[in-house]
CSV table of C-alpha atoms and ligand atoms in Angstrom, one decimal:
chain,number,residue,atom,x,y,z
C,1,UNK,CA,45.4,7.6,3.8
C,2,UNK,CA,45.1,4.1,4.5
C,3,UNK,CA,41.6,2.2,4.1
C,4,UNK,CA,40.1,-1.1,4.7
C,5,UNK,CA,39.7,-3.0,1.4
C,6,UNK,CA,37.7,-6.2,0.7
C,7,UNK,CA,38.4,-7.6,-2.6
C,8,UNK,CA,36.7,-11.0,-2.3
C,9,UNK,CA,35.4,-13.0,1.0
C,10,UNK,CA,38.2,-13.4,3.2
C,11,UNK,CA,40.5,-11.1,0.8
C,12,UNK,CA,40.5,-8.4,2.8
C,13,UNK,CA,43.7,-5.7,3.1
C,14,UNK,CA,44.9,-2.2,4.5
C,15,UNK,CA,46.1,-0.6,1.6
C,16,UNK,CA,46.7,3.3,0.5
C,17,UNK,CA,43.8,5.2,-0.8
C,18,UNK,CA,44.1,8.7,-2.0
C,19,UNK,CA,42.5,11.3,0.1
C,20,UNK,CA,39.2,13.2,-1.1
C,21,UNK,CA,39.0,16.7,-0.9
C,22,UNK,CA,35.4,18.0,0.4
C,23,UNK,CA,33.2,19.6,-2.3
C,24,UNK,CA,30.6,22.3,-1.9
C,25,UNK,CA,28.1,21.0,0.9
C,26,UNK,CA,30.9,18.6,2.1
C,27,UNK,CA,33.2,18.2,4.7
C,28,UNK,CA,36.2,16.2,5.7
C,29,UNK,CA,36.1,13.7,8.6
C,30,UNK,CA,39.4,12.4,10.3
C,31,UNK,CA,37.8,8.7,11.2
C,32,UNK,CA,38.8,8.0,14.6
C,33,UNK,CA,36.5,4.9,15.3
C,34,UNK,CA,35.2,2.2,13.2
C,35,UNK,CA,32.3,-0.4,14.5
C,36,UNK,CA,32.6,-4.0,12.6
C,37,UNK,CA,28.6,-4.8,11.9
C,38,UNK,CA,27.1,-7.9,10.9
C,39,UNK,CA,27.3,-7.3,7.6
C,40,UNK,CA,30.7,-5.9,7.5
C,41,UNK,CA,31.2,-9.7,8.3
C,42,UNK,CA,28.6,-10.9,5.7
C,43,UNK,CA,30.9,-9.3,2.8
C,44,UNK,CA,33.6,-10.8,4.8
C,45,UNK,CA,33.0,-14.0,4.9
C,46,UNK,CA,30.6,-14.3,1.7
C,47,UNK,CA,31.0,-11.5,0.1
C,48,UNK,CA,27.1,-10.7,0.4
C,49,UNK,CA,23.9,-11.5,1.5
C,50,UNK,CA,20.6,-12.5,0.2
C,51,UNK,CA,20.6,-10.8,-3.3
C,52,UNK,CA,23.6,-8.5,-2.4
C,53,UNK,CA,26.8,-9.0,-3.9
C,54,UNK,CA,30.3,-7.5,-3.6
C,55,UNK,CA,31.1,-7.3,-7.5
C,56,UNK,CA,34.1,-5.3,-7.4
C,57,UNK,CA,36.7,-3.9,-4.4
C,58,UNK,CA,34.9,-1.9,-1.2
C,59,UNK,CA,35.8,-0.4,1.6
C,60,UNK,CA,33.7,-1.6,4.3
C,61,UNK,CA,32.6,-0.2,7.1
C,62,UNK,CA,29.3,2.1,8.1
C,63,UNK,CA,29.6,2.8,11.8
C,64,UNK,CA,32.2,5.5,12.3
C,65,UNK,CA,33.1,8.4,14.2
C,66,UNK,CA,36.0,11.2,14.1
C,67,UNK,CA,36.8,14.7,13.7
C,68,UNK,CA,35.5,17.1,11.0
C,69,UNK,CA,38.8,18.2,9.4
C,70,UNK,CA,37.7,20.5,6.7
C,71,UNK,CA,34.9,22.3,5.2
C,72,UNK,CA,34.1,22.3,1.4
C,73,UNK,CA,33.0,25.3,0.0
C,74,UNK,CA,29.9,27.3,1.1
C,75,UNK,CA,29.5,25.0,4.6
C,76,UNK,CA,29.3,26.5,7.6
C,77,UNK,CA,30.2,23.8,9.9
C,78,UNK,CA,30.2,21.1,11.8
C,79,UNK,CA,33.1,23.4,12.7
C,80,UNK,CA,36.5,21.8,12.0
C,81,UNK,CA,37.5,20.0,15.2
C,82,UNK,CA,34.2,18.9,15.8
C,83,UNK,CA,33.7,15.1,16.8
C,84,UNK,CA,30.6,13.7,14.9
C,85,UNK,CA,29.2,10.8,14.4
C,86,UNK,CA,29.0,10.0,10.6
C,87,UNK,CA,25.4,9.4,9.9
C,88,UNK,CA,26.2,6.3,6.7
C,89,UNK,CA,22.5,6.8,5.0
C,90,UNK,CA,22.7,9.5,2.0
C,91,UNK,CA,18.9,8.6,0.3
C,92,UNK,CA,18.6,11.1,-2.6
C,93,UNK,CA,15.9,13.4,-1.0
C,94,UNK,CA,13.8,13.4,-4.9
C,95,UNK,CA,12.5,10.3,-5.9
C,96,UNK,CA,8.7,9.3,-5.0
C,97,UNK,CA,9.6,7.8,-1.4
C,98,UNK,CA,12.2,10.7,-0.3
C,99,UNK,CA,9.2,13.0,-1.5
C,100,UNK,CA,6.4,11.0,1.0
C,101,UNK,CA,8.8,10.9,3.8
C,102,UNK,CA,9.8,7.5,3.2
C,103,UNK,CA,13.6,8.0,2.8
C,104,UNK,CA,14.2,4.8,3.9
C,105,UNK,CA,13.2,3.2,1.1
C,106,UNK,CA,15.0,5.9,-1.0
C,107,UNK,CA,15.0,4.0,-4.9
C,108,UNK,CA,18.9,5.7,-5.4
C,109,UNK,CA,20.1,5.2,-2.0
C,110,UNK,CA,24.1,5.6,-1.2
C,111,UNK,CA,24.7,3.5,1.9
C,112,UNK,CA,28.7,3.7,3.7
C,113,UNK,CA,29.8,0.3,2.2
C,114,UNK,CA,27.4,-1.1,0.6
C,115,UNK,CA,27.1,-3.0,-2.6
C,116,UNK,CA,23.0,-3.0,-3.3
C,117,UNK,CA,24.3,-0.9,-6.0
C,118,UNK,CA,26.9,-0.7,-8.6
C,119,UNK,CA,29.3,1.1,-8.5
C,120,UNK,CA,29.7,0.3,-5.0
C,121,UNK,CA,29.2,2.9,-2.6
C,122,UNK,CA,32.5,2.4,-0.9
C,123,UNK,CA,32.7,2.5,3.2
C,124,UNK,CA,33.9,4.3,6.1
C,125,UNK,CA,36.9,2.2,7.2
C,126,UNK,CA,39.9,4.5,5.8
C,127,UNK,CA,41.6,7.2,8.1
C,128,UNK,CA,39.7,10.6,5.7
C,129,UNK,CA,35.9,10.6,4.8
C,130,UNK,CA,34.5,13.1,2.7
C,131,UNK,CA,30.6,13.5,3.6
C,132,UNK,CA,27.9,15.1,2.6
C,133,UNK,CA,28.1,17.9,6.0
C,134,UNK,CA,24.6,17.4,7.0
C,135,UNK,CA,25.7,13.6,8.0
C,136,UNK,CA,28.4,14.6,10.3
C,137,UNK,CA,26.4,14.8,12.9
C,138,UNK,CA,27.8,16.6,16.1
C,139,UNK,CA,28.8,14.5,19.5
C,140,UNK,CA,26.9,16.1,22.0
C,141,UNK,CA,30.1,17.2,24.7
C,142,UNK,CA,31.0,14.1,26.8
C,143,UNK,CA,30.8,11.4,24.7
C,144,UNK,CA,33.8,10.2,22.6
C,145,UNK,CA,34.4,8.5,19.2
C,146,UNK,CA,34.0,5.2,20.9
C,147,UNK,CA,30.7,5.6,21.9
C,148,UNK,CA,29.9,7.8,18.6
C,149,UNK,CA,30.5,5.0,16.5
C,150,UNK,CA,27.9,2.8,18.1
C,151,UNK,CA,25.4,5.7,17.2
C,152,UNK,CA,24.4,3.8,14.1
C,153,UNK,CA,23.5,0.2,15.7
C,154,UNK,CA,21.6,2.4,18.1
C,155,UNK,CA,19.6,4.0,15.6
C,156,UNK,CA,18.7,1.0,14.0
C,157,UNK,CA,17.3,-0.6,17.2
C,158,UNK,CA,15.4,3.4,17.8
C,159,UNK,CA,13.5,2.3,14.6
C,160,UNK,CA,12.7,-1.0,15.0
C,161,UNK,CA,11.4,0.0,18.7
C,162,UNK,CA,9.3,2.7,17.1
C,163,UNK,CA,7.7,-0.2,15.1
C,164,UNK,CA,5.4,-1.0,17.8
C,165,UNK,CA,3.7,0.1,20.9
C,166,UNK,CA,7.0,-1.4,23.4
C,167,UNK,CA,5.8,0.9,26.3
C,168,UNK,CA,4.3,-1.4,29.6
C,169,UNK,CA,5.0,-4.3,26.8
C,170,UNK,CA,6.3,-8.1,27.5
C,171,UNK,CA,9.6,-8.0,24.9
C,172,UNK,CA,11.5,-10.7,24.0
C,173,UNK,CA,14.5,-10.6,22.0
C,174,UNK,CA,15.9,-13.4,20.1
C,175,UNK,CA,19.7,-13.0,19.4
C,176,UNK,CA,22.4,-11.3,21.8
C,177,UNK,CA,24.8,-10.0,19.2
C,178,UNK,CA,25.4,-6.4,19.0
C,179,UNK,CA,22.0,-5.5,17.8
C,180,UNK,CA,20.1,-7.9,19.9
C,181,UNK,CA,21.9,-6.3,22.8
C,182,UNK,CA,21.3,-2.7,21.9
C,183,UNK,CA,17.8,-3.3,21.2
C,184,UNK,CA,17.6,-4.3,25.2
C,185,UNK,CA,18.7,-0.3,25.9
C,186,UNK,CA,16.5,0.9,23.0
C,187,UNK,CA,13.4,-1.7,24.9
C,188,UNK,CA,14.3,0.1,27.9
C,189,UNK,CA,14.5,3.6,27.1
C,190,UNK,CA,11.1,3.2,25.6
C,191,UNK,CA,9.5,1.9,28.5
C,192,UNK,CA,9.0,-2.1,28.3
C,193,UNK,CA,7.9,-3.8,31.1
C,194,UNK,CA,9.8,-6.9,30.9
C,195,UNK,CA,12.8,-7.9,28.1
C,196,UNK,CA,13.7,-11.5,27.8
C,197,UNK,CA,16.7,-12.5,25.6
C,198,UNK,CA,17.5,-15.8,24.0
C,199,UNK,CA,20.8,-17.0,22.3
C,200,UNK,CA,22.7,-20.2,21.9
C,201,UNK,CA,25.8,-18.7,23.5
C,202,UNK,CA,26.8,-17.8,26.9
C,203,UNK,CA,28.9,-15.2,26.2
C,204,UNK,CA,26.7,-12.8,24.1
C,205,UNK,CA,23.6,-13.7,26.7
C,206,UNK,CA,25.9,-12.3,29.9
C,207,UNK,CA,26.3,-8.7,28.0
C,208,UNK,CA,22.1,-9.0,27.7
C,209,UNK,CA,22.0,-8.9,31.3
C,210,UNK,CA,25.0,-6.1,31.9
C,211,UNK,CA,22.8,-4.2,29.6
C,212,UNK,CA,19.8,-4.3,31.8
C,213,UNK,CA,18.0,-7.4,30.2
C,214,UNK,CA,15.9,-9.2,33.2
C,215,UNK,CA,15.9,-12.8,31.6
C,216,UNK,CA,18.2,-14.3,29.5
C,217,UNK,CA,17.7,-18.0,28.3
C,218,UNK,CA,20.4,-20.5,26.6
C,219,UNK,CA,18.1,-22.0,24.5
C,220,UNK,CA,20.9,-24.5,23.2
C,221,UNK,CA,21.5,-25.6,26.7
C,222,UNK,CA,18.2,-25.5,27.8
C,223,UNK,CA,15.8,-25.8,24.1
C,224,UNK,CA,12.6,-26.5,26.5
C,225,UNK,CA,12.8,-23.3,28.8
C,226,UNK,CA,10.9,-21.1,26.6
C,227,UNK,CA,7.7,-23.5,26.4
C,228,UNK,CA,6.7,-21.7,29.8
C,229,UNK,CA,6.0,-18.4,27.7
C,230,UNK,CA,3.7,-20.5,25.2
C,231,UNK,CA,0.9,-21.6,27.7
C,232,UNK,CA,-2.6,-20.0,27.3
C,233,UNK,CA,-1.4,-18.5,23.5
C,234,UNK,CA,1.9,-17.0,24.3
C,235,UNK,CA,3.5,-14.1,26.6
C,236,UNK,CA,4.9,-11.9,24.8
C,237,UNK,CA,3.4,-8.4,23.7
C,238,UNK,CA,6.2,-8.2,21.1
C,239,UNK,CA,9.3,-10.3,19.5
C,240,UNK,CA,12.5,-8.7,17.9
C,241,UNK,CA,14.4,-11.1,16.2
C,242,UNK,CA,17.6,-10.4,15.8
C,243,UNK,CA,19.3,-13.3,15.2
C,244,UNK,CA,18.7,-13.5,11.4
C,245,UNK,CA,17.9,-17.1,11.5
C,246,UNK,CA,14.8,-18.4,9.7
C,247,UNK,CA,14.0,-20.8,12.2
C,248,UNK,CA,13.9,-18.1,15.1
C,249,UNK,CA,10.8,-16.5,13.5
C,250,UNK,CA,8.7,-19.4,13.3
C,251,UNK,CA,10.2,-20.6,17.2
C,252,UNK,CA,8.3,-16.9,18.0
C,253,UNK,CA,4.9,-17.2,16.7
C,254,UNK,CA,4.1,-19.8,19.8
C,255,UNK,CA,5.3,-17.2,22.1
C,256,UNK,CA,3.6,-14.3,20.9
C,257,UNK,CA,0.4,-13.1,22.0
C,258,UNK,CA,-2.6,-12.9,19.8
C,259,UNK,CA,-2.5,-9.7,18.4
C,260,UNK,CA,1.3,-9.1,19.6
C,261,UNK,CA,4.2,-8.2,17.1
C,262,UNK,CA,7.1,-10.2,15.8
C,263,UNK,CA,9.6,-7.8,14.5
C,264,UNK,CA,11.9,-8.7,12.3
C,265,UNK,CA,15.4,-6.8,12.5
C,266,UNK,CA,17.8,-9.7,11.9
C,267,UNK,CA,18.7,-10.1,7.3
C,268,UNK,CA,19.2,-12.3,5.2
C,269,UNK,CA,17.6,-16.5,5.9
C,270,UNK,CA,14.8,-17.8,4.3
C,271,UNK,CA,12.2,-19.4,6.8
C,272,UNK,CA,9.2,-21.9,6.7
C,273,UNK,CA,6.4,-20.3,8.7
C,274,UNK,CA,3.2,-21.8,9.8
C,275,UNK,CA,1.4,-19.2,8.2
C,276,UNK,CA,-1.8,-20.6,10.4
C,277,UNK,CA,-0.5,-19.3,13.4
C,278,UNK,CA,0.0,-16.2,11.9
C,279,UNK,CA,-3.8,-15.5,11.0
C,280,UNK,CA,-5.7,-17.5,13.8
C,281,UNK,CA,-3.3,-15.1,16.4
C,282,UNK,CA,-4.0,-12.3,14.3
C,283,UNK,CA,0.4,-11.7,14.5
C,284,UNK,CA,1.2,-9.0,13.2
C,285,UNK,CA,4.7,-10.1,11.3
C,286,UNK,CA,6.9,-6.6,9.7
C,287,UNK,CA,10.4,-5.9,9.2
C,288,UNK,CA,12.5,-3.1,10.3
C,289,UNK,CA,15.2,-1.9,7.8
C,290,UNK,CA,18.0,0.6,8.9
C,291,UNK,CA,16.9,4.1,10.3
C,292,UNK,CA,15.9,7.9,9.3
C,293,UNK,CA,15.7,10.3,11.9
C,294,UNK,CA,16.7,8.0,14.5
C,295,UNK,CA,19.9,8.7,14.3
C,296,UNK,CA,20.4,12.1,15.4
C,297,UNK,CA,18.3,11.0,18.4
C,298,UNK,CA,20.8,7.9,18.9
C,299,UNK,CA,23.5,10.6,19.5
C,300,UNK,CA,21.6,12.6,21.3
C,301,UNK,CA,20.7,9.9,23.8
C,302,UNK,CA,24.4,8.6,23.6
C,303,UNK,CA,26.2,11.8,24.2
C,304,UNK,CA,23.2,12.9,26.7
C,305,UNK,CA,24.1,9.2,28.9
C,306,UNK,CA,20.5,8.2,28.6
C,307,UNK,CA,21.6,5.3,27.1
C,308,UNK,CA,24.6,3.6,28.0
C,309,UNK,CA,26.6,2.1,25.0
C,310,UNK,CA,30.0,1.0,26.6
C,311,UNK,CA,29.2,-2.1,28.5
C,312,UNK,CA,29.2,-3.3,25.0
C,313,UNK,CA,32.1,-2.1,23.6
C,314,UNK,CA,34.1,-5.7,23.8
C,315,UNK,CA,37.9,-5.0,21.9
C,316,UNK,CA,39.3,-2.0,20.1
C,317,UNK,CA,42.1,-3.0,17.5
C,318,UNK,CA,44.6,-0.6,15.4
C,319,UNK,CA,43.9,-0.2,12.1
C,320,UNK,CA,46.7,-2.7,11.0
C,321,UNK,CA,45.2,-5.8,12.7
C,322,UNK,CA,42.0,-4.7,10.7
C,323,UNK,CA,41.9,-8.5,9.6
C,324,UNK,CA,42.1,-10.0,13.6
C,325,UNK,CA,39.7,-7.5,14.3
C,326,UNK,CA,37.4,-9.3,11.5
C,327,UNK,CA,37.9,-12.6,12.9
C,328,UNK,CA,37.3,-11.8,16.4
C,329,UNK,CA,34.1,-9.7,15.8
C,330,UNK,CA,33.6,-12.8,13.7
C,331,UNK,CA,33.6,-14.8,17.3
C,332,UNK,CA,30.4,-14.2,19.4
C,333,UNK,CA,32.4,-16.4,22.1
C,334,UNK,CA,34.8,-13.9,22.3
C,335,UNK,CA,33.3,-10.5,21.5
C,336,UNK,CA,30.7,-8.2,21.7
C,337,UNK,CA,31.5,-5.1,19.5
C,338,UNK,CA,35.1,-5.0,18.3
C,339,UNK,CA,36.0,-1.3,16.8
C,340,UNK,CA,38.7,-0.1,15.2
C,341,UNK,CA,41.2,3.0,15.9
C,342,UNK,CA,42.2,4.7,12.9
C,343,UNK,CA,44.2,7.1,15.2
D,401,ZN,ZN1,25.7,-1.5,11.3
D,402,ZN,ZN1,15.3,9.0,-2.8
């Protein structure tokens, strides 16, 4: 099979991989569709972020969807020929947070390409996948691998929604990449009264609005438009920022309520914060990291067309220009999503 390798930043190759066979409690997944992430294009282009690095060749790639092709021993399905979703998080179900239903913070975690540990845990990019069958989660009838693959940027907007009380709330949302613009559907589908979204590009700022977003605001072009939302101590019930920019969480804490929430989704700055603000608002200033059981109800709300995924679906490259499909996804000017057919 052929698989997407990353040997350094910018080093990155199709080349011939052999194919797995499933073991007992696995199956075998024919990958049909592969979504490039943010930071499928941190190891990309740095070959990390924050403490993270790539120490050896990976295979990138954690948002994927295809066909069960085989059963390992002892499973009973997905049944081959299912499409499913690949859910990427495998936390080890015994250590002391898996046991208090934190497996989240699982302290042996294998993440689809990811290098937080060594050996790598190597990614979802290749044509086969052998997974653990309880992660090939089954595409409710309707939706297609296209859409399946976006099932884990979904989730991880589900959870950082589910962070705090979003129903009748004022949301803005700083950063219109992928995840900024799914968190406008997750916003939605749970009930927010109002979603603003901010970026310093046009062209990720016009999928906010084809989403469903009701405001969207270029503050590069227009840096003064937001001081609007900071008169009488701020608008907003509660900030996601998505844009991973340390200087976007301390441009929030004016525009917050007192008592509001500033949500932090986007990885991997450093910031300066005027920790003042913070206590005299009473903010209340938490992170959202990656998913649990949100993802079965992403594909559930996918596959059901609760939530509508494809408006932001941008290009879909073959598996050979795996490197143009880097670059572009690389280009917020020119792309929203880019995937990747494997077949
Ligand atoms: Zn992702
Ligand atoms: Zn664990």
């Amino acid at each position: 099979m052929r698989a997407i390798v990353l040997h350094k930043p910018q080093d990155l190759h199709v080349e011939e991989r052999e194919v797995a066979l499933p073991g007992p409690g696995q199956v075998l997944v024919r990958i049909e569709r592969g979504g490039i992430c943010g930071s499928d294009l941190h190891y990309f282009r740095h070959g990390g972020f924050g403490a993270v690095r790539m120490k050896e060749p990976m295979i990138l790639g954690h948002e994927i969807a295809g066909r069960v092709e085989q059963l390992g021993r002892g499973v009973e399905g997905p049944a081959v020929g299912t499409p499913v979703a690949v859910n990427p998080s495998s936390p080890c179900g015994i250590c002391s947070f898996c046991r208090t239903g934190q497996p989240i913070h699982c302290s042996d975690m294998r993440f689809l390409g990811s290098a937080m540990r060594t050996p790598h845990v190597q990614g979802g990019f290749s044509e086969h996948l052998v997974c653990r069958a309880e992660n090939a989660v089954p595409l409710v009838s309707g939706s297609d691998s296209a859409a399946g693959a976006f099932a884990e940027p979904l989730a991880v907007t589900l959870h950082a929604v589910g962070q705090a009380p979003v129903y009748g709330g004022r949301v803005l949302i700083m950063g219109a990449g992928p995840i900024g613009a799914l968190l406008v559907l997750a916003a939605r589908y749970a009930g927010a009264r109002e979603i603003v979204v901010t970026d310093i590009q046009e062209g990720p700022l016009a999928y906010a609005r084809k989403v469903g977003a009701d405001r969207t605001v270029n503050v590069a072009d227009h840096p003064s438009a937001m001081a609007v939302y900071a008169t009488n101590k701020g608008h907003f019930d509660i900030i996601f920022e998505a844009a991973g920019q340390g200087e976007t969480v301390s441009n929030a804490l004016p525009l917050v309520k007192p008592r509001g929430a500033v949500i932090l989704v986007g990885q991997g700055a450093t910031a300066e914060i005027p920790i003042s603000t913070i206590v005299t608002k009473e903010i209340k200033l938490s992170g959202s990291f990656r998913f649990d059981r949100e993802f079965a109800l992403a594909v559930d709300l996918i596959g059901s067309g609760r939530i509508d995924v494809s408006p932001l679906l941008s290009d879909t490259l073959p598996l050979v220009e795996a490197r143009q499909a880097f670059l572009l996804a690389g280009d917020k000017s020119k792309s929203m999503k880019v995937q990747i057919a494997f077949s």
